[in-house]
Short mmCIF file of C-alpha atoms in Angstrom, two decimals:
data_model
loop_
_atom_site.label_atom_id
_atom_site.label_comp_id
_atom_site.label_asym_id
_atom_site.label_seq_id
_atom_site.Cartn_x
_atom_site.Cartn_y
_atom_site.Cartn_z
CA UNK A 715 24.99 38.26 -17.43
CA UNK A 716 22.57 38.40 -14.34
CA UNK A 717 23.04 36.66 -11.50
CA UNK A 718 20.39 35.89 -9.06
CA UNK A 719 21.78 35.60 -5.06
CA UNK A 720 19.45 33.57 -1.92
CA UNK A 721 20.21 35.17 0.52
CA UNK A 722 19.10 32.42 2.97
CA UNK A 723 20.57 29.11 4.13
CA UNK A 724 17.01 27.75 4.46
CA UNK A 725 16.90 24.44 1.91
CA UNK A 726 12.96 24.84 1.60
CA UNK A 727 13.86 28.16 -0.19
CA UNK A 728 16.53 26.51 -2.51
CA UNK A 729 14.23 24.07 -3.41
CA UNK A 730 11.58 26.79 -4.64
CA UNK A 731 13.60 29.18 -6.51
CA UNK A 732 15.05 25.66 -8.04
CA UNK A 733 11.48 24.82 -9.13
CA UNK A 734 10.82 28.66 -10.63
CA UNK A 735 13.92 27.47 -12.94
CA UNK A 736 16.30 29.95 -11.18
CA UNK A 737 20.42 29.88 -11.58
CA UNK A 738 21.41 31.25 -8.39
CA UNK A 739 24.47 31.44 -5.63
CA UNK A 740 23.30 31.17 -1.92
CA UNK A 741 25.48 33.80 -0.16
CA UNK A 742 24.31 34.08 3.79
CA UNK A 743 23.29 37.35 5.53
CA UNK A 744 24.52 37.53 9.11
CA UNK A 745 22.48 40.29 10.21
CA UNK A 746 21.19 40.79 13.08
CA UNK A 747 17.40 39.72 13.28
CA UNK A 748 17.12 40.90 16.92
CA UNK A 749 17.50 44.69 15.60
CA UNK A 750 14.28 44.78 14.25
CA UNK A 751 11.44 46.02 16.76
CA UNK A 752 8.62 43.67 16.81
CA UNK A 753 5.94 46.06 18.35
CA UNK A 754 5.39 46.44 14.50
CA UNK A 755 2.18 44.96 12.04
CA UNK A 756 3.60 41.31 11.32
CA UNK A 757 3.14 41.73 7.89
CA UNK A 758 6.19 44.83 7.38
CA UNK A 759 7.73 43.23 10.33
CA UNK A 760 8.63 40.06 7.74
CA UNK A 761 9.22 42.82 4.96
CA UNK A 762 11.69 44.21 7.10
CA UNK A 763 13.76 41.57 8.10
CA UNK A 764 13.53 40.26 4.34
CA UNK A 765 15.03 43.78 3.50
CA UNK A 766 17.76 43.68 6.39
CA UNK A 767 18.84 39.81 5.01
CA UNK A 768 19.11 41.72 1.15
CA UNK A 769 21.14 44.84 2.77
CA UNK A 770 23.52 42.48 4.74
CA UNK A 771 24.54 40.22 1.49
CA UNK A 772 24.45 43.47 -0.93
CA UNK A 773 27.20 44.59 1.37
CA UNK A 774 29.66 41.75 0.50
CA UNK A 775 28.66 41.79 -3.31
CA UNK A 776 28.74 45.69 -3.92
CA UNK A 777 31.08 45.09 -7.15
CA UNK A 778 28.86 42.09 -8.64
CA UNK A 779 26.63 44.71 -10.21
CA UNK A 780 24.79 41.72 -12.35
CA UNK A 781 23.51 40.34 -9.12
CA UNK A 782 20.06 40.39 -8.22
CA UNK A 783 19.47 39.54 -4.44
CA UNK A 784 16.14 37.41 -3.06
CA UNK A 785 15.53 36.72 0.30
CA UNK A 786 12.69 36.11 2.72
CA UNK A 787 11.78 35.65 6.31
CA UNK A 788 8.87 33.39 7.69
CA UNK A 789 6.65 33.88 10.88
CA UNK A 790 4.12 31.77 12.52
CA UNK A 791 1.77 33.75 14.27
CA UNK A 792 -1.12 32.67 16.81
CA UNK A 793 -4.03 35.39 18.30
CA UNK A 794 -1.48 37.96 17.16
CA UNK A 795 1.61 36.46 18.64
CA UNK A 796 5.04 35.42 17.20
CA UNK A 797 5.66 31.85 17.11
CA UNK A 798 9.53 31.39 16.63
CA UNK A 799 11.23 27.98 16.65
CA UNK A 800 10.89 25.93 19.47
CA UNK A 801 14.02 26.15 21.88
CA UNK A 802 13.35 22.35 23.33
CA UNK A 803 10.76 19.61 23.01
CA UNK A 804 8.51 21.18 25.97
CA UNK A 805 8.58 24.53 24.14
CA UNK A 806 7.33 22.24 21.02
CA UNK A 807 4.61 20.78 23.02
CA UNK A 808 3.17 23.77 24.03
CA UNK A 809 3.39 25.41 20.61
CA UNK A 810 1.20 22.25 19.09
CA UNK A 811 -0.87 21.98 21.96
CA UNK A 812 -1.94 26.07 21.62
CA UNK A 813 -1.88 25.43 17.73
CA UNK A 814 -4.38 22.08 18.25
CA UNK A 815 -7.96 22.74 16.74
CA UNK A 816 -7.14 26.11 15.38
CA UNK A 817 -6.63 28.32 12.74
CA UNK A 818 -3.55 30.69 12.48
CA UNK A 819 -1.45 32.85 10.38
CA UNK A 820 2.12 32.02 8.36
CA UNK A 821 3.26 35.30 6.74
CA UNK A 822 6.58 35.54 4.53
CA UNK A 823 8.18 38.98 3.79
CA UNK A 824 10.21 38.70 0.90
CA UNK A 825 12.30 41.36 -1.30
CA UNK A 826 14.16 41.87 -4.85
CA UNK A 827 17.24 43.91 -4.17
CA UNK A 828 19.30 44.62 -7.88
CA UNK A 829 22.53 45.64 -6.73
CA UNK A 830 23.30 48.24 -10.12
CA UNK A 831 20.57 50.64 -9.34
CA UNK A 832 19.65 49.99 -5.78
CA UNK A 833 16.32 49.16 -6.58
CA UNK A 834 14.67 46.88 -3.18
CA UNK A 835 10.97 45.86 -3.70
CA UNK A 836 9.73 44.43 -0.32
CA UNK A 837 6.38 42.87 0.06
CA UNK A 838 4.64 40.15 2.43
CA UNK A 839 2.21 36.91 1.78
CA UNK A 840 -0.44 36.01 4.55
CA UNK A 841 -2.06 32.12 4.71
CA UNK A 842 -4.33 30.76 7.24
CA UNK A 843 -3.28 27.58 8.28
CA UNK A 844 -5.89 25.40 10.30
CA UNK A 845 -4.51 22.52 12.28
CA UNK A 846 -6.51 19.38 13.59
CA UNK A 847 -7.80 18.09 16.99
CA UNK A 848 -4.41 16.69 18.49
CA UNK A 849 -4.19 14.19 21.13
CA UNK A 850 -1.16 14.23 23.19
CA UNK A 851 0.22 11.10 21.53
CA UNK A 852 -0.43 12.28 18.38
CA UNK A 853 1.51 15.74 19.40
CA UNK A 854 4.70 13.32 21.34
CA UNK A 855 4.80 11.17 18.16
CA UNK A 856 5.32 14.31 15.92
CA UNK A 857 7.79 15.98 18.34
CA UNK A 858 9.87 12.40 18.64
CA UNK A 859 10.32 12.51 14.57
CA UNK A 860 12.43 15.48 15.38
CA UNK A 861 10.97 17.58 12.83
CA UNK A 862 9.66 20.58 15.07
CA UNK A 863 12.66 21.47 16.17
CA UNK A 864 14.65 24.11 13.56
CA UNK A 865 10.40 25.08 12.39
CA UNK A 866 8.75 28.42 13.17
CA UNK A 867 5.78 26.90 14.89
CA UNK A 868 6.76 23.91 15.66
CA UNK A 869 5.89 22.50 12.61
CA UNK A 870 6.85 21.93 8.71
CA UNK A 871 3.99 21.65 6.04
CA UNK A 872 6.17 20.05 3.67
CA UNK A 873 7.04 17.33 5.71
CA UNK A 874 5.20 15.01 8.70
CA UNK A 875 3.66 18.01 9.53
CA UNK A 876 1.54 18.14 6.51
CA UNK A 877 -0.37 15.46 8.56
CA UNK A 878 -1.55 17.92 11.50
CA UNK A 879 -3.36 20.55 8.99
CA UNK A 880 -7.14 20.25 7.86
CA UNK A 881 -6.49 22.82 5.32
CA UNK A 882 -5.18 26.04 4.29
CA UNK A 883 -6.44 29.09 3.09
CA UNK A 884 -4.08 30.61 0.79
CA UNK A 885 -0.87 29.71 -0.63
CA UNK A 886 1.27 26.66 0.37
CA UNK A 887 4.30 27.79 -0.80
CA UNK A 888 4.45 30.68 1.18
CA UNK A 889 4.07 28.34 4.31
CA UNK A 890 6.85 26.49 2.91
CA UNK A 891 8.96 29.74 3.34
CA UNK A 892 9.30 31.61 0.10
CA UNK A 893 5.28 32.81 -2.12
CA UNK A 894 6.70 31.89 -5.23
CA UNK A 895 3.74 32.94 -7.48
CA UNK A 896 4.12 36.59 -5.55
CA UNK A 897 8.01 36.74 -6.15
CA UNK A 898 7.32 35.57 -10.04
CA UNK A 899 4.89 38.38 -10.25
CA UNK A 900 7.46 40.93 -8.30
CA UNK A 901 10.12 40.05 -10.83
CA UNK A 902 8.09 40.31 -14.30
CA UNK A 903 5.90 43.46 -12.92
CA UNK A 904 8.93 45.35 -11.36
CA UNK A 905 12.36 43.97 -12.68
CA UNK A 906 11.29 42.83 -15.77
CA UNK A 907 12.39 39.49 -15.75
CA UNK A 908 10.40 36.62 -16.93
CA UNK A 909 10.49 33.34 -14.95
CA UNK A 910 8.03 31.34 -16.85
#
């Protein structure tokens, strides 16, 4: 029997493959992010850190050759630039602050790695996120609910955050962490396996 494998502690991400109707084991990569060069287009950089998460956890599985591996990596990204999670509540503020009134990019690499064949499909979602005019209250409020602090950006959609953002061009799920409609597609088109 297949079995599907997250490899990602995020809960945003176990939350969506729970919605696609997915059985699946979380089993955490522990690779190193830091060995991917940046200097790369955002879009494959995502891909490849998706694809270095998969490699890690098919390591520890190599004998579970039912297993078919997901996992994902999200970015913020601001006139071009990499917006990781904030390191302290000034960090936070200044994230916001450059974030306030504008319109920016959230891309999630994500791949399908089936552990019997060694077949990885890698591939990356892009939305434009567009934030509101923030006053500094408004930004101190949001960063004293505590939620900016473990979110690329600064910020989670799902949550308070949801409150900062005019609108969005593109998918919301993929801001969320994980393009579900894109992996859906990924796993009928390429893998063969029907979700819905």
């Amino acid at each position: 029997m297949m079995e599907f494998i997250l490899a990602s502690a995020s809960p945003r991400r176990k939350e969506l493959l729970e919605v696609m109707g997915l059985d699946f084991n979380v089993v955490v990569s522990a690779a190193d992010e830091d060995s991917i060069l940046k200097d790369i287009p955002v879009g494959l950089y995502v891909q490849e850190l998706a694809l270095l998460k998969a490699g890690d956890v098919a390591k520890k599985l190599l004998r579970r050759k039912n297993s078919i591996i997901i996992s994902a990596d999200t970015v913020v990204t601001l006139d071009g630039k990499i917006l990781g999670k904030p390191k302290d509540e000034k960090s936070a503020y200044e994230m916001l602050k450059n974030l306030s009134g504008r319109g920016h990019e959230v891309y999630t690499g994500y791949c399908v790695m089936r552990i019997a064949d060694g077949k990885v499909v890698c591939n990356s979602v892009k939305t434009r996120v567009h934030f509101k005019e923030l006053d500094d209250e408004k930004i101190n409020s949001y960063i004293s609910s505590g939620e900016p602090m473990d979110k690329a950006g600064a910020y989670g959609i799902q949550g308070k955050g949801a409150l900062l953002i005019s609108r969005i061009d593109g998918d919301y799920f993929n801001v969320v962490g994980l393009p579900v409609s894109a992996l859906a597609d990924t796993l009928e088109r390429e893998f063969e396996i029907n979700v819905l």
